[in-house]
């Protein structure tokens, strides 16, 4: 039989199998794209399961991207590196080792009273814990933004100790399925807000004086798929054509939405597919409608991603600066300084287009565009600050706490600066 048909069958069996796909000896390389010929060569790589897989899609020269190389393509990759004089660094020597370290209790589910941060939990366990909080704390209400394509609920919490008085901050997390540290850190932050004592005045202040709307997992279907079948899954789980699944939920919002072009892909199979139309995904549509329904209460919108260690602000689709550039940049600056002060984790910040890469149809740009409020995207740590070990989005659970601590410190600083500037 032809080699290609064999690999298609193997792939089919692998996907039909209940066991999660394995990534033994898959390597992750960080590549600095230096010119257009390198860019074109990378764009032309065949991608997909058992093939090359981009963690970041190559969009422009000057960009740094992570590429996953399966063992059977290692020689092919080395030829490409020589041929194109690619500047590469081996970031992750064996992806499966990281995946094994990530889930010590292997897809644990736990009673809500024992919920913790030394593992990553299924969405149902996270939801039981949210309801548990509602039963414990008067200021907590479980809120629902809608249902997912596969019929799961998209749940969050509203934490408000002074209803009708506090200014509001919206937190959207884990819209990209594989970025698990975002939801784990979000639940850590929820817990810290609720349990902070007088000995932690900055956190107490956040808990007492902000009206929080926090959704730990927006992309519930994708998150579960990433846990149960394919760790690298990023998109939603809607059907696209006959063979492709999912839309990039952070390219699907009504903010300079474009199918293809500089900031997204028009190809259904790509990881940055913008969708057949704007808000084609029930998840982005319902979360955006929910946000609009509470818009009068909202002063700042935050989207939590991993793992580029950045805070990003508008715009993603152009290098033009927003009129409030200086003010919003100073919110980023205050947040990053406080974040780095905690554990030394280096972050960069600035407008999306120039700081990470061009994007269209993202949620935080939409919040700024549609609501007129500051909208930021956090890219959490992808490297262990203490050891320098790189994880990308496959971070061992011991990263959850330090990541959450530095992010919460940054939120306190951002809130402080936002008050000075009159945003809160
Ligand atoms: O590509 C993305 O959607 C984000 N990076 S990630 O590696 N987490 O996928 C960055 C998006 C930043 N763009 C805006 N929020 N405007
Ligand atoms: Zn992301």
Coordinates of C-alpha atoms and ligand atoms in Angstrom, one line a residue:
X1 CA 0.0 0.0 0.0
X2 CA 1.1 3.6 -0.7
X3 CA 2.8 5.2 2.3
X4 CA 0.4 8.1 2.2
X5 CA -2.7 5.9 2.5
X6 CA -1.1 4.0 5.3
X7 CA -0.5 7.2 7.3
X8 CA -4.0 8.4 6.6
X9 CA -5.4 5.1 8.0
X10 CA -3.0 5.3 11.0
X11 CA -4.2 8.8 11.6
X12 CA -7.8 7.8 11.3
X13 CA -7.3 5.0 13.8
X14 CA -5.4 7.3 16.1
X15 CA -8.3 9.8 16.1
X16 CA -11.0 7.2 16.4
X17 CA -9.2 5.7 19.4
X18 CA -10.3 6.9 22.8
X19 CA -6.7 7.2 24.0
X20 CA -5.2 10.7 23.6
X21 CA -2.7 11.1 20.7
X22 CA 0.9 10.7 21.8
X23 CA 3.8 13.0 21.0
X24 CA 6.8 10.8 21.8
X25 CA 10.0 12.4 20.6
X26 CA 8.2 15.3 19.0
X27 CA 10.5 18.3 19.2
X28 CA 9.5 22.0 19.4
X29 CA 11.8 24.4 17.7
X30 CA 11.7 28.2 18.1
X31 CA 12.5 29.8 14.7
X32 CA 13.4 33.5 14.1
X33 CA 12.2 34.4 10.7
X34 CA 14.8 36.6 9.1
X35 CA 13.6 37.2 5.5
X36 CA 10.7 36.5 3.0
X37 CA 12.3 33.5 1.5
X38 CA 12.4 31.8 5.0
X39 CA 8.9 33.0 5.6
X40 CA 7.7 31.4 2.3
X41 CA 9.5 28.1 3.0
X42 CA 7.8 27.9 6.4
X43 CA 4.4 28.8 5.0
X44 CA 4.7 26.0 2.5
X45 CA 5.2 23.3 5.1
X46 CA 2.6 20.6 5.1
X47 CA 0.8 20.8 8.5
X48 CA -1.6 18.6 10.5
X49 CA -1.5 15.6 12.9
X50 CA 1.6 13.4 12.3
X51 CA 3.0 16.3 10.2
X52 CA 4.6 19.6 11.1
X53 CA 2.4 21.6 13.4
X54 CA 2.7 25.4 14.0
X55 CA 2.2 26.7 17.5
X56 CA 2.3 30.1 15.9
X57 CA 1.6 30.5 12.2
X58 CA 4.3 32.3 10.2
X59 CA 2.9 35.8 9.2
X60 CA 5.8 38.2 8.8
X61 CA 9.6 38.4 8.6
X62 CA 11.0 39.4 12.0
X63 CA 8.6 37.1 13.8
X64 CA 9.6 34.3 16.2
X65 CA 7.5 31.2 15.9
X66 CA 7.4 27.7 17.5
X67 CA 7.1 24.7 15.2
X68 CA 6.5 21.1 16.3
X69 CA 8.5 18.5 14.4
X70 CA 7.5 14.8 14.6
X71 CA 10.4 12.3 14.7
X72 CA 9.7 11.1 11.2
X73 CA 10.2 14.6 9.8
X74 CA 13.4 15.4 11.8
X75 CA 15.7 14.8 8.8
X76 CA 13.5 16.7 6.5
X77 CA 13.5 19.6 9.0
X78 CA 17.2 19.6 9.3
X79 CA 17.5 19.7 5.5
X80 CA 15.2 22.8 5.5
X81 CA 17.3 24.5 8.2
X82 CA 20.5 24.0 6.2
X83 CA 18.9 24.9 2.9
X84 CA 17.3 28.2 4.2
X85 CA 19.9 28.9 6.9
X86 CA 17.1 29.1 9.4
X87 CA 17.9 30.5 12.8
X88 CA 16.5 27.8 15.2
X89 CA 16.7 26.8 18.8
X90 CA 15.5 23.5 20.3
X91 CA 12.9 24.6 22.9
X92 CA 11.3 21.3 23.9
X93 CA 13.2 18.1 23.3
X94 CA 10.3 15.7 23.8
X95 CA 6.8 17.0 23.9
X96 CA 5.3 13.8 25.4
X97 CA 7.6 14.1 28.5
X98 CA 6.0 17.5 29.2
X99 CA 2.5 16.1 28.6
X100 CA 3.2 13.3 31.1
X101 CA 4.4 15.7 33.7
X102 CA 1.4 17.9 33.2
X103 CA -1.3 15.6 34.6
X104 CA 0.0 13.8 37.6
X105 CA -3.4 12.3 38.4
X106 CA -4.3 11.8 34.8
X107 CA -7.6 13.6 34.1
X108 CA -8.5 13.8 37.8
X109 CA -11.9 14.9 38.8
X110 CA -12.3 16.0 42.4
X111 CA -14.9 16.9 45.0
X112 CA -15.4 20.7 45.0
X113 CA -14.2 21.0 48.6
X114 CA -10.8 19.5 47.5
X115 CA -10.4 21.6 44.4
X116 CA -6.8 22.7 44.1
X117 CA -4.0 23.9 41.8
X118 CA -1.6 21.0 41.6
X119 CA -3.4 19.5 38.6
X120 CA -5.6 20.6 35.7
X121 CA -9.3 19.7 36.0
X122 CA -12.1 18.8 33.6
X123 CA -14.6 21.5 32.9
X124 CA -17.3 19.8 35.0
X125 CA -15.1 19.8 38.1
X126 CA -14.3 23.5 37.6
X127 CA -18.1 24.1 37.4
X128 CA -18.9 22.2 40.5
X129 CA -16.3 24.3 42.3
X130 CA -17.9 27.5 41.0
X131 CA -21.3 26.4 42.4
X132 CA -19.6 25.5 45.6
X133 CA -18.2 29.0 45.8
X134 CA -21.7 30.4 45.2
X135 CA -23.0 28.4 48.2
X136 CA -20.1 29.6 50.4
X137 CA -20.0 33.4 49.5
X138 CA -22.8 35.9 49.4
X139 CA -20.9 38.0 46.9
X140 CA -20.6 35.2 44.3
X141 CA -23.2 34.4 41.6
X142 CA -22.7 31.8 39.0
X143 CA -23.3 33.4 35.6
X144 CA -23.9 31.8 32.2
X145 CA -22.8 33.2 28.9
X146 CA -24.4 30.6 26.7
X147 CA -23.9 27.0 25.4
X148 CA -21.2 25.5 23.3
X149 CA -21.4 23.8 19.9
X150 CA -21.5 20.4 21.7
X151 CA -24.0 21.6 24.2
X152 CA -21.8 22.4 27.2
X153 CA -22.6 25.4 29.3
X154 CA -20.2 28.4 29.4
X155 CA -20.2 29.3 33.0
X156 CA -18.4 32.0 35.1
X157 CA -18.7 33.9 38.3
X158 CA -19.7 37.4 39.2
X159 CA -18.0 38.6 42.3
X160 CA -19.3 41.9 43.6
X161 CA -19.2 43.1 47.2
X162 CA -20.7 46.5 46.5
X163 CA -23.4 46.0 43.9
X164 CA -24.3 49.2 42.0
X165 CA -21.1 50.9 43.2
X166 CA -18.1 48.9 42.0
X167 CA -16.6 49.5 38.5
X168 CA -16.4 46.3 36.4
X169 CA -13.6 44.1 34.9
X170 CA -14.4 41.2 32.6
X171 CA -12.0 38.3 32.3
X172 CA -12.2 35.8 29.5
X173 CA -9.9 32.8 29.8
X174 CA -9.0 29.6 27.9
X175 CA -10.7 30.7 24.6
X176 CA -7.8 28.7 23.1
X177 CA -8.3 25.1 24.1
X178 CA -4.7 24.1 24.7
X179 CA -3.8 27.0 26.9
X180 CA -4.6 25.2 30.1
X181 CA -2.6 27.4 32.5
X182 CA -5.1 30.2 31.7
X183 CA -8.1 28.6 33.3
X184 CA -6.1 27.1 36.2
X185 CA -4.7 30.5 37.0
X186 CA -8.1 32.1 36.6
X187 CA -9.6 29.8 39.3
X188 CA -6.5 30.4 41.5
X189 CA -7.2 34.2 41.2
X190 CA -10.9 33.7 41.9
X191 CA -10.0 31.8 45.1
X192 CA -7.4 34.4 46.2
X193 CA -9.9 37.3 45.7
X194 CA -12.4 35.5 47.9
X195 CA -10.0 34.4 50.6
X196 CA -7.6 37.4 50.9
X197 CA -7.4 38.8 54.4
X198 CA -6.5 42.2 55.8
X199 CA -2.9 41.1 55.7
X200 CA -3.1 41.4 51.9
X201 CA -4.5 44.9 51.5
X202 CA -3.9 45.1 47.7
X203 CA -5.8 41.9 47.0
X204 CA -8.5 42.8 49.5
X205 CA -8.9 46.1 47.7
X206 CA -9.4 44.2 44.3
X207 CA -12.0 41.9 46.0
X208 CA -13.9 44.7 47.8
X209 CA -13.9 47.4 45.1
X210 CA -14.2 45.7 41.7
X211 CA -17.2 44.1 40.1
X212 CA -15.6 41.0 38.6
X213 CA -17.1 39.0 35.7
X214 CA -14.8 36.0 35.3
X215 CA -15.2 33.0 32.8
X216 CA -12.5 30.4 33.4
X217 CA -13.1 28.4 30.2
X218 CA -14.7 30.0 27.2
X219 CA -13.9 27.2 24.7
X220 CA -15.3 24.4 26.7
X221 CA -15.6 21.9 23.9
X222 CA -12.0 22.6 22.7
X223 CA -10.7 22.3 26.2
X224 CA -12.2 18.9 26.8
X225 CA -11.1 17.7 23.4
X226 CA -7.6 18.9 24.2
X227 CA -7.7 16.9 27.5
X228 CA -9.2 13.7 26.1
X229 CA -8.0 13.4 22.5
X230 CA -5.4 15.8 21.2
X231 CA -3.4 18.0 23.6
X232 CA -2.5 20.6 20.9
X233 CA -6.1 21.4 20.0
X234 CA -6.7 25.2 19.8
X235 CA -10.0 25.9 18.0
X236 CA -13.7 25.3 18.6
X237 CA -15.2 21.9 17.6
X238 CA -17.7 23.0 15.0
X239 CA -17.8 21.2 11.6
X240 CA -16.1 23.0 8.8
X241 CA -16.6 21.3 5.4
X242 CA -16.2 17.6 5.2
X243 CA -12.8 17.0 6.9
X244 CA -11.9 20.0 9.0
X245 CA -13.1 20.9 12.4
X246 CA -13.1 24.2 14.3
X247 CA -12.7 27.9 14.0
X248 CA -10.1 30.0 15.8
X249 CA -12.3 31.7 18.4
X250 CA -9.8 34.5 18.7
X251 CA -10.2 35.4 15.0
X252 CA -14.0 35.3 14.9
X253 CA -15.1 38.5 16.6
X254 CA -16.6 41.6 14.9
X255 CA -13.4 43.7 15.0
X256 CA -11.9 44.0 11.5
X257 CA -12.9 40.4 10.9
X258 CA -11.4 39.0 7.8
X259 CA -11.3 35.5 6.4
X260 CA -7.6 35.3 5.4
X261 CA -5.5 38.4 4.9
X262 CA -2.7 39.5 7.1
X263 CA -4.2 38.4 10.5
X264 CA -6.1 35.2 10.0
X265 CA -6.4 32.2 7.7
X266 CA -9.2 31.6 5.2
X267 CA -8.3 27.9 5.1
X268 CA -10.8 25.8 7.2
X269 CA -8.0 23.4 8.3
X270 CA -5.6 26.1 9.6
X271 CA -5.3 26.9 13.3
X272 CA -6.1 30.6 12.7
X273 CA -9.2 30.0 10.5
X274 CA -11.4 33.0 11.0
X275 CA -14.6 31.1 10.4
X276 CA -17.1 31.1 7.5
X277 CA -18.5 34.4 8.7
X278 CA -18.1 36.8 11.6
X279 CA -19.4 35.3 14.9
X280 CA -20.0 32.0 13.2
X281 CA -19.2 30.3 16.5
X282 CA -21.9 30.0 19.1
X283 CA -19.2 30.5 21.8
X284 CA -18.0 33.9 20.5
X285 CA -21.5 34.9 19.6
X286 CA -23.0 34.2 23.0
X287 CA -20.1 35.6 25.0
X288 CA -20.1 38.8 22.9
X289 CA -23.9 39.1 23.5
X290 CA -23.4 38.5 27.2
X291 CA -20.7 41.2 27.3
X292 CA -23.0 43.6 25.5
X293 CA -25.8 42.9 27.9
X294 CA -23.6 44.0 30.8
X295 CA -21.7 46.7 29.0
X296 CA -22.9 49.5 31.3
X297 CA -21.1 47.8 34.2
X298 CA -17.8 47.2 32.3
X299 CA -14.7 49.4 32.5
X300 CA -11.9 47.0 31.4
X301 CA -11.8 43.7 29.3
X302 CA -9.1 41.2 29.7
X303 CA -8.4 38.0 27.7
X304 CA -6.0 35.4 29.2
X305 CA -3.8 33.4 26.8
X306 CA -0.4 31.7 27.0
X307 CA 2.5 31.5 26.4
X308 CA 4.4 34.5 24.8
X309 CA 4.9 36.5 28.1
X310 CA 3.3 39.7 26.9
X311 CA 0.5 42.1 27.5
X312 CA -1.1 43.2 24.2
X313 CA -3.3 46.1 23.3
X314 CA -5.0 47.4 20.1
X315 CA -4.6 47.1 17.3
X316 CA -4.0 43.7 15.8
X317 CA -4.9 44.6 12.2
X318 CA -2.9 47.7 11.6
X319 CA 0.2 49.6 12.9
X320 CA -2.0 52.7 13.4
X321 CA -2.1 53.7 17.0
X322 CA -5.3 54.2 18.9
X323 CA -6.1 57.7 20.2
X324 CA -5.6 56.6 23.8
X325 CA -2.3 54.9 23.0
X326 CA -0.3 56.6 25.7
X327 CA -2.8 55.9 28.5
X328 CA -3.5 52.3 27.5
X329 CA 0.3 51.7 27.1
X330 CA 0.8 53.0 30.6
X331 CA -1.7 50.5 32.0
X332 CA 0.4 47.8 30.3
X333 CA 3.6 49.2 31.7
X334 CA 2.3 49.4 35.3
X335 CA 1.0 45.8 35.0
X336 CA 4.2 44.4 33.5
X337 CA 6.5 46.1 36.0
X338 CA 4.5 44.6 38.9
X339 CA 4.3 41.3 37.2
X340 CA 8.1 41.1 36.7
X341 CA 8.8 42.4 40.2
X342 CA 7.1 39.3 41.8
X343 CA 9.2 36.4 40.3
X344 CA 11.4 38.1 37.7
X345 CA 9.4 36.8 34.7
X346 CA 10.2 39.0 31.7
X347 CA 7.2 40.3 29.7
X348 CA 7.0 42.6 26.8
X349 CA 4.0 44.8 26.0
X350 CA 2.5 47.0 23.3
X351 CA 0.2 47.0 20.3
X352 CA -0.5 43.5 19.0
X353 CA 0.5 44.0 15.4
X354 CA 4.1 45.0 16.2
X355 CA 4.6 43.2 19.5
X356 CA 3.5 39.7 18.6
X357 CA 2.0 39.5 15.0
X358 CA -0.9 40.8 13.0
X359 CA -4.4 39.6 14.0
X360 CA -7.9 40.3 13.0
X361 CA -11.2 39.5 14.8
X362 CA -9.8 39.2 18.3
X363 CA -11.9 39.6 21.4
X364 CA -9.9 42.2 23.3
X365 CA -9.7 44.4 20.2
X366 CA -13.5 43.9 19.9
X367 CA -14.0 45.1 23.5
X368 CA -12.1 48.3 22.7
X369 CA -13.8 48.7 19.4
X370 CA -17.4 47.9 20.3
X371 CA -17.5 49.1 24.0
X372 CA -14.8 51.8 23.9
X373 CA -13.1 50.4 27.0
X374 CA -9.5 49.3 27.4
X375 CA -9.0 45.8 26.1
X376 CA -5.9 43.8 26.8
X377 CA -4.6 40.3 26.0
X378 CA -2.3 38.6 28.4
X379 CA 0.1 36.0 27.2
X380 CA 1.1 34.1 30.3
X381 CA 4.4 32.5 31.0
X382 CA 5.6 29.7 28.7
X383 CA 9.0 29.4 30.4
X384 CA 9.9 28.4 34.0
X385 CA 11.3 31.7 35.2
X386 CA 13.4 30.0 37.9
X387 CA 15.0 27.3 35.7
X388 CA 14.6 28.6 32.1
X389 CA 12.9 25.4 31.0
X390 CA 10.5 26.1 28.1
X391 CA 7.0 24.6 28.2
X392 CA 5.1 26.6 25.6
X393 CA 1.5 25.9 26.7
X394 CA 2.3 22.5 28.2
X395 CA 3.2 23.8 31.7
X396 CA 3.6 21.5 34.6
X397 CA 1.1 22.3 37.4
X398 CA 3.8 23.7 39.6
X399 CA 3.8 26.7 37.3
X400 CA 0.1 27.5 38.1
X401 CA 0.8 29.2 41.4
X402 CA 3.8 31.4 40.5
X403 CA 2.0 32.4 37.2
X404 CA -1.1 33.3 39.1
X405 CA 0.8 35.3 41.7
X406 CA 2.6 37.4 39.2
X407 CA -0.6 38.0 37.1
X408 CA -2.7 39.0 40.2
X409 CA 0.1 41.5 41.2
X410 CA -0.1 42.9 37.7
X411 CA -3.9 43.2 37.9
X412 CA -3.5 45.2 41.2
X413 CA -1.0 47.6 39.5
X414 CA -3.2 47.9 36.4
X415 CA -6.2 48.8 38.5
X416 CA -4.1 51.3 40.4
X417 CA -3.0 53.0 37.2
X418 CA -6.5 52.8 35.7
X419 CA -7.9 54.6 38.8
X420 CA -5.3 57.4 38.3
X421 CA -6.3 57.8 34.7
X422 CA -10.0 57.7 35.5
X423 CA -10.8 54.4 33.8
X424 CA -12.2 52.9 37.0
Ligands
LIG1 O1 -2.9 34.5 18.2 C1 -3.6 34.8 19.2 O2 -4.8 34.7 19.2 C2 -2.9 35.2 20.5 N1 -1.7 34.4 20.7 S1 -1.8 32.8 21.1 O3 -0.5 32.2 21.0 N2 -2.4 32.7 22.5 O4 -2.7 32.2 20.2 C3 -2.6 36.6 20.5 C4 -3.7 37.5 20.1 C5 -3.4 38.9 20.4 N3 -4.2 39.8 19.6 C6 -5.2 40.6 20.2 N4 -5.7 40.3 21.3 N5 -5.5 41.7 19.5
LIG2 ZN1 -4.2 31.9 22.8

